[in-house]
mmCIF file of C-alpha atoms in Angstrom:
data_model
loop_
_atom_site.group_PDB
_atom_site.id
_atom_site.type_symbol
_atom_site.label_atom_id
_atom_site.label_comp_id
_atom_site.label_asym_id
_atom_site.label_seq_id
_atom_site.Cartn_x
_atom_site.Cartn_y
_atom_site.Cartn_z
ATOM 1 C CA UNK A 1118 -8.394 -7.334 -27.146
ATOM 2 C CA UNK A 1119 -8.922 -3.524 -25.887
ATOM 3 C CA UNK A 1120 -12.314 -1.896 -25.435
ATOM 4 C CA UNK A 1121 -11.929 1.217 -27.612
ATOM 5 C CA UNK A 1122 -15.492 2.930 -26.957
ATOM 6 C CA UNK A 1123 -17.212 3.684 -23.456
ATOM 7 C CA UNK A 1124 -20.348 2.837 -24.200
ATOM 8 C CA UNK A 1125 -19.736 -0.820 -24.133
ATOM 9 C CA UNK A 1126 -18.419 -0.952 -20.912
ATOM 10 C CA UNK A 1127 -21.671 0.358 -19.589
ATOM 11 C CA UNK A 1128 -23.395 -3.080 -19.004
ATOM 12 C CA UNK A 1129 -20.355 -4.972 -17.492
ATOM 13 C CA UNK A 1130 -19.950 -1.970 -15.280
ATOM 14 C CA UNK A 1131 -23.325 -1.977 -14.093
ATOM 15 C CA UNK A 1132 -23.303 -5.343 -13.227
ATOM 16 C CA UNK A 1133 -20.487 -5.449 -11.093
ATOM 17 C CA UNK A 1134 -21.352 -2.336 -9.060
ATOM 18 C CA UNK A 1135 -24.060 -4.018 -6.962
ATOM 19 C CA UNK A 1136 -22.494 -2.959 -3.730
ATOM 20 C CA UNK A 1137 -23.245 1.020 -4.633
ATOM 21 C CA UNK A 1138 -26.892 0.010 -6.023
ATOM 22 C CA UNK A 1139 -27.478 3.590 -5.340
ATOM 23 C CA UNK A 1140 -25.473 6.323 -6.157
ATOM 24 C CA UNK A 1141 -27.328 9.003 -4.488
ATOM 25 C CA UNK A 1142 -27.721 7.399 -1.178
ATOM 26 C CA UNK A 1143 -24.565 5.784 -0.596
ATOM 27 C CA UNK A 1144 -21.594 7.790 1.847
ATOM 28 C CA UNK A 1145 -18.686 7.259 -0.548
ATOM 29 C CA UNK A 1146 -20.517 8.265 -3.937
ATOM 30 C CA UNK A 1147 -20.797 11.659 -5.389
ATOM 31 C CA UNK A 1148 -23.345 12.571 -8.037
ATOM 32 C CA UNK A 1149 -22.644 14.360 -11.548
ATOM 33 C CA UNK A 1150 -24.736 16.865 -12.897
ATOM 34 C CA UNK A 1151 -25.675 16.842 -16.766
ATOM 35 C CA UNK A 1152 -26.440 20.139 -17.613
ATOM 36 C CA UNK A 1153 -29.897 19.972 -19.956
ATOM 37 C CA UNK A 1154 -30.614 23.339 -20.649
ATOM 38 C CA UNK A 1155 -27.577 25.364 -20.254
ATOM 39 C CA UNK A 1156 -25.510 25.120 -23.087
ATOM 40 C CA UNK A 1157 -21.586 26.025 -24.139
ATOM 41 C CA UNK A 1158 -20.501 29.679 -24.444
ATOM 42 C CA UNK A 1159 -18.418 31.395 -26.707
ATOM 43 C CA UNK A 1160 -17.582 34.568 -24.171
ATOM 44 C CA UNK A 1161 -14.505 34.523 -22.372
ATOM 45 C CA UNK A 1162 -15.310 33.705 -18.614
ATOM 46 C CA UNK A 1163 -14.694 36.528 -15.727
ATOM 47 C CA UNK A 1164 -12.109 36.433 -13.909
ATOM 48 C CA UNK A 1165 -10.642 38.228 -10.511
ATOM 49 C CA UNK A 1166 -8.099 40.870 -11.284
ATOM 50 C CA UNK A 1167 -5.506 38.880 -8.688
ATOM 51 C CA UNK A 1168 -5.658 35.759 -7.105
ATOM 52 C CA UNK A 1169 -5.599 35.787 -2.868
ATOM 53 C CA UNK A 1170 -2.171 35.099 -2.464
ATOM 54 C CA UNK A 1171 -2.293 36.001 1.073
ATOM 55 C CA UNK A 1172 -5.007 33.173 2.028
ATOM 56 C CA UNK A 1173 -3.897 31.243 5.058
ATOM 57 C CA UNK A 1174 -3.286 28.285 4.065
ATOM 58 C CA UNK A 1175 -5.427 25.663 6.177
ATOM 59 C CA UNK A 1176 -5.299 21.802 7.775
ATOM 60 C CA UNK A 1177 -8.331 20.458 7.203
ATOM 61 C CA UNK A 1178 -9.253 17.020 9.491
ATOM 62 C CA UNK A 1179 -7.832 14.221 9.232
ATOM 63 C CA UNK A 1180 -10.120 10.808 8.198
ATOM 64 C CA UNK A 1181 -9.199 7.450 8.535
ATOM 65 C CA UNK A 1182 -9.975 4.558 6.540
ATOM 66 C CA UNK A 1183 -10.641 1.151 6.630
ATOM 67 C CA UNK A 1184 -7.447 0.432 4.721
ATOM 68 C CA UNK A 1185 -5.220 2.738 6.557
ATOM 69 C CA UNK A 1186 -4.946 6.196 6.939
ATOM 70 C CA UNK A 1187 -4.078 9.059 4.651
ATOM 71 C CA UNK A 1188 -1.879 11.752 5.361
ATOM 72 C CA UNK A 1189 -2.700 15.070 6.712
ATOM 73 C CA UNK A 1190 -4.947 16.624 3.873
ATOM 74 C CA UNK A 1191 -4.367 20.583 3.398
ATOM 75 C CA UNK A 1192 -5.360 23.182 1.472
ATOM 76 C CA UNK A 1193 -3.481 26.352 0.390
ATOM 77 C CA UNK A 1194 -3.711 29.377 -2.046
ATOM 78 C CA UNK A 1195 -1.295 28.977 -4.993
ATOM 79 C CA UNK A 1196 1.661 31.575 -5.004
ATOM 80 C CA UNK A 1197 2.704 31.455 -1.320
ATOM 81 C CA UNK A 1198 5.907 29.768 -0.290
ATOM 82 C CA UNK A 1199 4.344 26.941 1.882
ATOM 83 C CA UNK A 1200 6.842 26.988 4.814
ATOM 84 C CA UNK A 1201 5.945 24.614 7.604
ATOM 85 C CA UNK A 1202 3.683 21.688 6.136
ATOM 86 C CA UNK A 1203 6.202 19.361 6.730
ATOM 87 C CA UNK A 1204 4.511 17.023 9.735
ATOM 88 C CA UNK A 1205 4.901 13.716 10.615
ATOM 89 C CA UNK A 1206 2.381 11.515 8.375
ATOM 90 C CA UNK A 1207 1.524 8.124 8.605
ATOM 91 C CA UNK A 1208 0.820 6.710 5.054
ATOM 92 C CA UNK A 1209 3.643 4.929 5.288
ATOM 93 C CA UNK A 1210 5.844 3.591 1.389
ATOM 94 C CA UNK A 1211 4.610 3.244 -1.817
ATOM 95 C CA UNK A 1212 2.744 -0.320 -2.485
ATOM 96 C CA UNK A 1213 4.441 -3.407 -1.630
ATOM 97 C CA UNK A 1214 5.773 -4.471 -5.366
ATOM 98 C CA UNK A 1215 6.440 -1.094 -7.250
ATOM 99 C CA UNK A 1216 9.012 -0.459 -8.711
ATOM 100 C CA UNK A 1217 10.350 2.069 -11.386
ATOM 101 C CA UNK A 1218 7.850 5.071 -10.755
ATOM 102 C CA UNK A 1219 7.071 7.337 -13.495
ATOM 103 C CA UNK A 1220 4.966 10.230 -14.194
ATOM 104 C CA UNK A 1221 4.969 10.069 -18.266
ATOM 105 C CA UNK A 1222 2.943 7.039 -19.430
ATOM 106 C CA UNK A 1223 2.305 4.598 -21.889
ATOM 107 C CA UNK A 1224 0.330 3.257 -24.513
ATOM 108 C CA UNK A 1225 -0.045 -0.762 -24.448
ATOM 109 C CA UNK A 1226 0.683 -2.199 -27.766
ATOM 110 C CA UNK A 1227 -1.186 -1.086 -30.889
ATOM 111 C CA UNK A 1228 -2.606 2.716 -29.680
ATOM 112 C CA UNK A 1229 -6.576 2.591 -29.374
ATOM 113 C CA UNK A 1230 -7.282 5.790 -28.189
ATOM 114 C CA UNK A 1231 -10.146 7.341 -29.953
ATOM 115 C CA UNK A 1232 -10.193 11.191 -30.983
ATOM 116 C CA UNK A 1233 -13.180 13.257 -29.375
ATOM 117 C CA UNK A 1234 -15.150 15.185 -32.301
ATOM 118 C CA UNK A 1235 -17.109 17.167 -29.925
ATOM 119 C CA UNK A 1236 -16.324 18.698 -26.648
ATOM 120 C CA UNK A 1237 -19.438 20.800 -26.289
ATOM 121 C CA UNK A 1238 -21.191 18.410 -24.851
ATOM 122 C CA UNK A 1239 -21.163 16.366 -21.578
ATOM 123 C CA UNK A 1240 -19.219 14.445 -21.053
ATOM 124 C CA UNK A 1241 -16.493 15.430 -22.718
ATOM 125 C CA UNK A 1242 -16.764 19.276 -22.222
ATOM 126 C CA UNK A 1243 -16.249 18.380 -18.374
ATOM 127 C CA UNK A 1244 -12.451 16.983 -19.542
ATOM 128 C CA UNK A 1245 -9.908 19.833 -18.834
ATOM 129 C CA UNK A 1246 -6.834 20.673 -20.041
ATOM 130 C CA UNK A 1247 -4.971 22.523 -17.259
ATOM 131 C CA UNK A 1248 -1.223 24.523 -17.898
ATOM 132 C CA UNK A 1249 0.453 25.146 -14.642
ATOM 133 C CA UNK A 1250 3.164 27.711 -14.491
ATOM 134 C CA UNK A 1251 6.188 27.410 -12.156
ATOM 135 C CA UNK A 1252 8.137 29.854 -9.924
ATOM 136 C CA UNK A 1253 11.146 29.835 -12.728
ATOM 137 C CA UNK A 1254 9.283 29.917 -15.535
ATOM 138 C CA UNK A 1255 8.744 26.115 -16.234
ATOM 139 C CA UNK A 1256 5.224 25.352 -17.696
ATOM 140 C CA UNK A 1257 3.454 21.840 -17.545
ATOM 141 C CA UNK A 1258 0.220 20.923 -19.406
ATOM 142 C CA UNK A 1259 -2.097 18.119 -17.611
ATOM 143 C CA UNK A 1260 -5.319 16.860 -17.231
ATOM 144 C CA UNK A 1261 -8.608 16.840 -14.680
ATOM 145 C CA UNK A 1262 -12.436 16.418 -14.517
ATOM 146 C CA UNK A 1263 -14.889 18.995 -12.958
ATOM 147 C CA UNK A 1264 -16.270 17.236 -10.370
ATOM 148 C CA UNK A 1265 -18.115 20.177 -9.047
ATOM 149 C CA UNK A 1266 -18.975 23.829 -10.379
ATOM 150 C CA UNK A 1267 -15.687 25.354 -9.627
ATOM 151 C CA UNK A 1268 -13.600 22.374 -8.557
ATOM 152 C CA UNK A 1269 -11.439 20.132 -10.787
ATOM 153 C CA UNK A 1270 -9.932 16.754 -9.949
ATOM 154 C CA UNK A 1271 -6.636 15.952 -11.155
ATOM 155 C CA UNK A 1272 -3.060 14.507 -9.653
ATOM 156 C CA UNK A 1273 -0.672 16.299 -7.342
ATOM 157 C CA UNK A 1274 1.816 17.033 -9.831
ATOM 158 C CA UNK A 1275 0.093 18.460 -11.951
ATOM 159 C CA UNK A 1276 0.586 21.543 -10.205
ATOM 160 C CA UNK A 1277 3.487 20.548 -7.742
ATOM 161 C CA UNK A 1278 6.746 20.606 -8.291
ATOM 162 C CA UNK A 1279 9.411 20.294 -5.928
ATOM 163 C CA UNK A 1280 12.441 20.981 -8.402
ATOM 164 C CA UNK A 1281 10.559 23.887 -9.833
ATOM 165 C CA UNK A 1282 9.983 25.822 -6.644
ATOM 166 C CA UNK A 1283 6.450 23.710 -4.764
ATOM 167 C CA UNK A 1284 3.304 24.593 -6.378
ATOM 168 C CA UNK A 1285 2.462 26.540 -9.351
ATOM 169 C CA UNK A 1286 2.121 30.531 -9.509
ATOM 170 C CA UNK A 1287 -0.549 29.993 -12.119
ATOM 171 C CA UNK A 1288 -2.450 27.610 -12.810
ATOM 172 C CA UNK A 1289 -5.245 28.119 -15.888
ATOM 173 C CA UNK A 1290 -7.794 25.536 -16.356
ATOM 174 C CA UNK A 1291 -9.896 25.150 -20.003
ATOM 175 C CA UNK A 1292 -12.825 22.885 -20.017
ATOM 176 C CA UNK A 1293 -13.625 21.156 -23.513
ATOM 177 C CA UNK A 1294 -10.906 22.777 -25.257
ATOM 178 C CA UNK A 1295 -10.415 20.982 -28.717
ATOM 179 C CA UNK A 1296 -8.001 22.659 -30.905
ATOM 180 C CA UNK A 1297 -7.057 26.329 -30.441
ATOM 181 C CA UNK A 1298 -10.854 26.546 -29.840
ATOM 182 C CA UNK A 1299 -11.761 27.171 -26.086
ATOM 183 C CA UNK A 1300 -15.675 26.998 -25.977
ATOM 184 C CA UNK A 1301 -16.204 27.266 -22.683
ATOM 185 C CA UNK A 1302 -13.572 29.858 -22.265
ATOM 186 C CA UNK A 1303 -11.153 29.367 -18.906
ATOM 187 C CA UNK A 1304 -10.837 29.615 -15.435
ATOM 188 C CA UNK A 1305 -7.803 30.737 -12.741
ATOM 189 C CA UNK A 1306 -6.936 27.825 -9.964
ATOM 190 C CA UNK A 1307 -7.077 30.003 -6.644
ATOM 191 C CA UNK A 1308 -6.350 27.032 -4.187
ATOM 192 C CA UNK A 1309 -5.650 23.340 -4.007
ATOM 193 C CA UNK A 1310 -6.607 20.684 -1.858
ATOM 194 C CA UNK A 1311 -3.705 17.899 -1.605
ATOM 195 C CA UNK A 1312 -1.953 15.593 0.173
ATOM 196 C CA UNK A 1313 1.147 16.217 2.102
ATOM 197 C CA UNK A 1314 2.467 13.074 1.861
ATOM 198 C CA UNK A 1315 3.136 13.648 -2.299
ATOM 199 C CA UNK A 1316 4.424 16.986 -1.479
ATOM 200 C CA UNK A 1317 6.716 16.363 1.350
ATOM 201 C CA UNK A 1318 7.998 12.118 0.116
ATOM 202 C CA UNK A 1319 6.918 12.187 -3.372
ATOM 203 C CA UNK A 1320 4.607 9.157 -2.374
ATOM 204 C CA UNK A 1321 2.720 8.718 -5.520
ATOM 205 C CA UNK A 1322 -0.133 6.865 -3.565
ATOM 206 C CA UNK A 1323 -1.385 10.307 -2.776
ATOM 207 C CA UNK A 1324 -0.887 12.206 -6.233
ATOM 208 C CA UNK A 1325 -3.803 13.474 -6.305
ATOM 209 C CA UNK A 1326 -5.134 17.216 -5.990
ATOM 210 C CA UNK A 1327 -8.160 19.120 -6.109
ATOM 211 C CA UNK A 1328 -8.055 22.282 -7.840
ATOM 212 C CA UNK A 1329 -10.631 24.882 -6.361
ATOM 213 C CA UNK A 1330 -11.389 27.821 -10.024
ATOM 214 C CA UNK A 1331 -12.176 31.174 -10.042
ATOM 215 C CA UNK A 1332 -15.661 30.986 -11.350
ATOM 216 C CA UNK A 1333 -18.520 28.338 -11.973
ATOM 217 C CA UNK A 1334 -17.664 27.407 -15.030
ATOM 218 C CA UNK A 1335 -18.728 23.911 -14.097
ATOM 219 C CA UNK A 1336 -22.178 25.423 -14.471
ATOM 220 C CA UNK A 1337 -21.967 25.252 -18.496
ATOM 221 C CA UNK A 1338 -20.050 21.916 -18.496
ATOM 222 C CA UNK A 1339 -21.578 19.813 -16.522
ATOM 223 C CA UNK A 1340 -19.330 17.441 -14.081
ATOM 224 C CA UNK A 1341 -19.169 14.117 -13.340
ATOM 225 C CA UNK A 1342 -19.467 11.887 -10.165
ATOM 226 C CA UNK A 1343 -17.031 10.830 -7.751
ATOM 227 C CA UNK A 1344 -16.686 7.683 -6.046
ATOM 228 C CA UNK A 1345 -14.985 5.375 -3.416
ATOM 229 C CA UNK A 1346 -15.741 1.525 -4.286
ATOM 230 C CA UNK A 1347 -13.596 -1.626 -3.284
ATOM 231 C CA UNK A 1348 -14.614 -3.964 -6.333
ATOM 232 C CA UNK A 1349 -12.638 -1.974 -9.354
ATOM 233 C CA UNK A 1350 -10.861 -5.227 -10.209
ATOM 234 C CA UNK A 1351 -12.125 -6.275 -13.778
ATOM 235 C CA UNK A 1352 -14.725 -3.544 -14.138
ATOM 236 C CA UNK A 1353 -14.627 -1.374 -17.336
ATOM 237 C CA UNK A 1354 -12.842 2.219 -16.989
ATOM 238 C CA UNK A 1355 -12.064 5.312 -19.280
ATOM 239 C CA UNK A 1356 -9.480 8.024 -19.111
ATOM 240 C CA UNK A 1357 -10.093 10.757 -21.351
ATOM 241 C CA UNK A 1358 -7.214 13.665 -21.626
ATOM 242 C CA UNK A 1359 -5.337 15.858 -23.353
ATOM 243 C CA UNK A 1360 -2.237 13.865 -24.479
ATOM 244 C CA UNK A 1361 0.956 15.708 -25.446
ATOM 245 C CA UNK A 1362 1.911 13.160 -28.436
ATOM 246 C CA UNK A 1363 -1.334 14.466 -30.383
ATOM 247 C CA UNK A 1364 -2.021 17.601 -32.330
ATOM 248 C CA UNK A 1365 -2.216 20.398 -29.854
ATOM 249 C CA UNK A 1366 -5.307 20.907 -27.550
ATOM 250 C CA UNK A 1367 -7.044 17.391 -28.906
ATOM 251 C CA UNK A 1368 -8.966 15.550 -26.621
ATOM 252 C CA UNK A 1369 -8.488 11.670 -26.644
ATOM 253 C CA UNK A 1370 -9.520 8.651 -24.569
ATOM 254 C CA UNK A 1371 -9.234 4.998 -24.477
ATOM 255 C CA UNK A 1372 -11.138 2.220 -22.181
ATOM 256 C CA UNK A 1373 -9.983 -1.301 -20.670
ATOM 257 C CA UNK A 1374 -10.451 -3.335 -17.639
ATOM 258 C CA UNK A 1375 -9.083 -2.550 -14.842
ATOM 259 C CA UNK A 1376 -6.375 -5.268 -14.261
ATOM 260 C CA UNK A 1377 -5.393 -4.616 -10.130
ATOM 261 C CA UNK A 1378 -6.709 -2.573 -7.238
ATOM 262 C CA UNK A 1379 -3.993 -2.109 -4.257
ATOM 263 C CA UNK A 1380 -5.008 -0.219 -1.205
ATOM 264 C CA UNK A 1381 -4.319 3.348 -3.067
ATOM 265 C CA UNK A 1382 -3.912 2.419 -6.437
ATOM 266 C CA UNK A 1383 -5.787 1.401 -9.690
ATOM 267 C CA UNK A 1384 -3.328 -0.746 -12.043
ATOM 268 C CA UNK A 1385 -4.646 -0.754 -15.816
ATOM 269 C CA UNK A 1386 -3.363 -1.441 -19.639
ATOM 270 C CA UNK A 1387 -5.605 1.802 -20.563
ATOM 271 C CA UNK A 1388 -3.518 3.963 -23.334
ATOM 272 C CA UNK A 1389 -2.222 7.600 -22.144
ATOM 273 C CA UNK A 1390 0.737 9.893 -23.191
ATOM 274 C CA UNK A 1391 2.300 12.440 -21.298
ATOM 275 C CA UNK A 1392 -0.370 14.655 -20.431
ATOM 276 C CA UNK A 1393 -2.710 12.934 -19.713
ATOM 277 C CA UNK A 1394 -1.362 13.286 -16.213
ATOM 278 C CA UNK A 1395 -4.649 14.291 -13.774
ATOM 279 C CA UNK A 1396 -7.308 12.820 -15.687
ATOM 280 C CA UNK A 1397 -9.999 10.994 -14.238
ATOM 281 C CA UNK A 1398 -10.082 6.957 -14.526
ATOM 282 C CA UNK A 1399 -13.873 6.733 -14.466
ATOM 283 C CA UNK A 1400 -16.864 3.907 -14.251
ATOM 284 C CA UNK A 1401 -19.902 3.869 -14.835
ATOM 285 C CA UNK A 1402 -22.268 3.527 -11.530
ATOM 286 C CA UNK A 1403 -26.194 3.484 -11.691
ATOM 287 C CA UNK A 1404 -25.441 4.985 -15.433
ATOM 288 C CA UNK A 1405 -23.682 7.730 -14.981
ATOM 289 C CA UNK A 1406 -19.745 8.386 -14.849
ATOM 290 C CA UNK A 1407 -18.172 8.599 -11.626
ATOM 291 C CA UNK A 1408 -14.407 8.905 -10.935
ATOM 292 C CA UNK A 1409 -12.568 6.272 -9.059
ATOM 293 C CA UNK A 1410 -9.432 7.835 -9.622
ATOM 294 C CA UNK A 1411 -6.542 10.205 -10.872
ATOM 295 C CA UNK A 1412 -4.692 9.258 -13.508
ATOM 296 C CA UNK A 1413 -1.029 9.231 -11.952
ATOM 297 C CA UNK A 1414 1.341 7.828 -14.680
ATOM 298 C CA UNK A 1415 3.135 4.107 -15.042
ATOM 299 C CA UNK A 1416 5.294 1.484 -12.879
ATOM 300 C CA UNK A 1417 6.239 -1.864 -12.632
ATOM 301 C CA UNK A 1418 3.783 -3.944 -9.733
ATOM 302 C CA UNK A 1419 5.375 -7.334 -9.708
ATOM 303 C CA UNK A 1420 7.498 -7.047 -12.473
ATOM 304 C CA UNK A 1421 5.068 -6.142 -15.140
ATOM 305 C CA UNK A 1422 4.600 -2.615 -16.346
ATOM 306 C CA UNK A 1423 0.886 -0.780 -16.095
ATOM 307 C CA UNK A 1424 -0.293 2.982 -16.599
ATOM 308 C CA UNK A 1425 -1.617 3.955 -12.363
ATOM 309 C CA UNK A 1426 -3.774 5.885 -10.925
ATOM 310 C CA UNK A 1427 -4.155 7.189 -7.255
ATOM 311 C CA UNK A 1428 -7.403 5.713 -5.800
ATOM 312 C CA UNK A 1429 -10.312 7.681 -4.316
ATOM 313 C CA UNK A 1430 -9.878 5.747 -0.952
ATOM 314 C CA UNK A 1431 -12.473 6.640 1.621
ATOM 315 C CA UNK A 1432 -10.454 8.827 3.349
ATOM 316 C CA UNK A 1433 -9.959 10.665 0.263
ATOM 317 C CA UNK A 1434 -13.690 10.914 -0.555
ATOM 318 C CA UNK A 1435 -14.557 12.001 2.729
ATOM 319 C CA UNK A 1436 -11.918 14.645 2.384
ATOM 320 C CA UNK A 1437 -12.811 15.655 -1.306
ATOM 321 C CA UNK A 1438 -16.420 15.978 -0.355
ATOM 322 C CA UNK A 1439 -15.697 18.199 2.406
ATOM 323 C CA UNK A 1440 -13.843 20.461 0.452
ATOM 324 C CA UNK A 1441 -16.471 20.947 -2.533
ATOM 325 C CA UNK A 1442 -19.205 22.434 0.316
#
């Protein structure tokens, strides 16, 4: 039977994380921050009158990792054309057994994901909903997770799209949202961390992207951890999102094992819809939330059929902590 609330996943998780005892000292784990004082606001957040588009888009060092290596990592302003990024990269095929790669996803026989009553509050004000805006006009509507105070975790194609011109022209991120009621207000994406490999072989082991906002909005919301760990297998996760199959701007989320870890993916039976696309698969570690991965859509791994998610390897973590300093 399904776990349909967090908070009973909390002991389980706890007990299997004894390799990352400690979050704070450990390499591959990133902290959250629970904001205590500060508290949601009703006024619309500033924002710059343009966004850079004539930042020079930048290759940032390449890490390797125990289980391989990652492609070249790069970041780049949203709006420019992107000529040139095409190198030769070295993450090689999807994982051995996949078949039948999808972006929508699925819910798992009977649907147990749970509405969120209040987004005000972390952690579910730190949830986004982000609508990305294409060269020709065609508009997608994901997820993500603040993971800093102006960066937002989420997958690749969320805000790349090859058939719709590369990466978005707009990109507009709302924390919390719940309804037609933004109370946190909004934020512009002004440049992405990614992986070249998605963008250049639609290798869904790297769909995953880091969003960098216009202001610190993550300052009122709170954000949660981030984290590279090899023992997922069988510990308790949660995706929380904004689903496209529920009334508009509703935040929803659903918990279960996870059933298989592969070198860059998470497999689980944990209930999303389209649109839920980006948003963090999390655990908890020393009692707090941190992400272990991006929420990526569904496949087949050895002929049965799980939702995926692209794993925080610790090349990616390495990378993804650079980039938030």
């Amino acid at each position: 039977m399904k776990t349909t609330l967090e908070t009973t996943l909390v002991l389980s998780a706890l007990l299997a994380l004894t390799s990352v005892a400690s979050a704070q000292s450990s390499p591959s784990v990133k902290g959250p921050l629970r904001p205590s004082v500060m508290g949601p606001s009703n006024a619309p957040v500033s924002q710059p009158e343009a966004w850079s588009f004539d930042i020079q888009a930048r290759i940032s060092t390449r890490f390797s990792d125990t289980c391989g290596s990652d492609p070249s990592t790069r970041t780049t302003s949203f709006g420019t054309l992107h000529k040139g990024f095409r190198t030769s990269d070295d993450a090689g095929g999807a994982d051995r057994g996949t078949g039948n790669e999808q972006t929508i996803q699925d819910v798992f026989g009977s649907d147990d994901r749970t509405e969120v009553s209040s987004t005000t509050s972390f952690p579910n004000s730190a949830r986004c909903r982000i609508v990305s805006t294409f060269r020709d006009g065609y508009t997608v509507s994901g997820s993500g997770n603040l993971i800093d105070k102006n960066d937002v975790l989420t997958a690749c194609h969320v805000v790349y799209d090859g058939s719709h011109g590369g990466f978005a022209t707009n990109v507009r991120v709302y924390p919390g949202q719940d309804g037609t009621t933004l109370p946190f207000g909004s934020a512009s994406g002004t440049n992405v961390l990614y992986w070249s490999d998605f963008t250049s072989k639609g290798n869904y082991d790297h769909d995953m992207a880091v969003v960098r906002l216009s202001s610190n909005i993550g300052s009122l919301t709170g954000w949660y951890g981030f984290a590279s760990v090899s023992d997922n297998e069988g510990a308790g996760a949660t995706i929380g999102g904004y689903p496209g199959d529920k009334p508009y701007g509703t935040q929803w989320y659903d918990s279960d094992p996870i059933q298989i870890q592969t070198t860059n993916r998470l497999y689980y039976w944990i209930d999303t819809e389209s649109g839920d696309s980006g948003a963090g698969v999390y655990r908890f570690i020393g009692g707090d939330r941190y992400i272990v991965a991006a929420h990526s859509g569904w496949n087949t791994y050895w002929t049965k059929k799980y939702n995926r998610g692209t794993r925080i390897t610790s090349s990616k973590f390495a990378s993804i902590d650079a980039y938030v300093h």
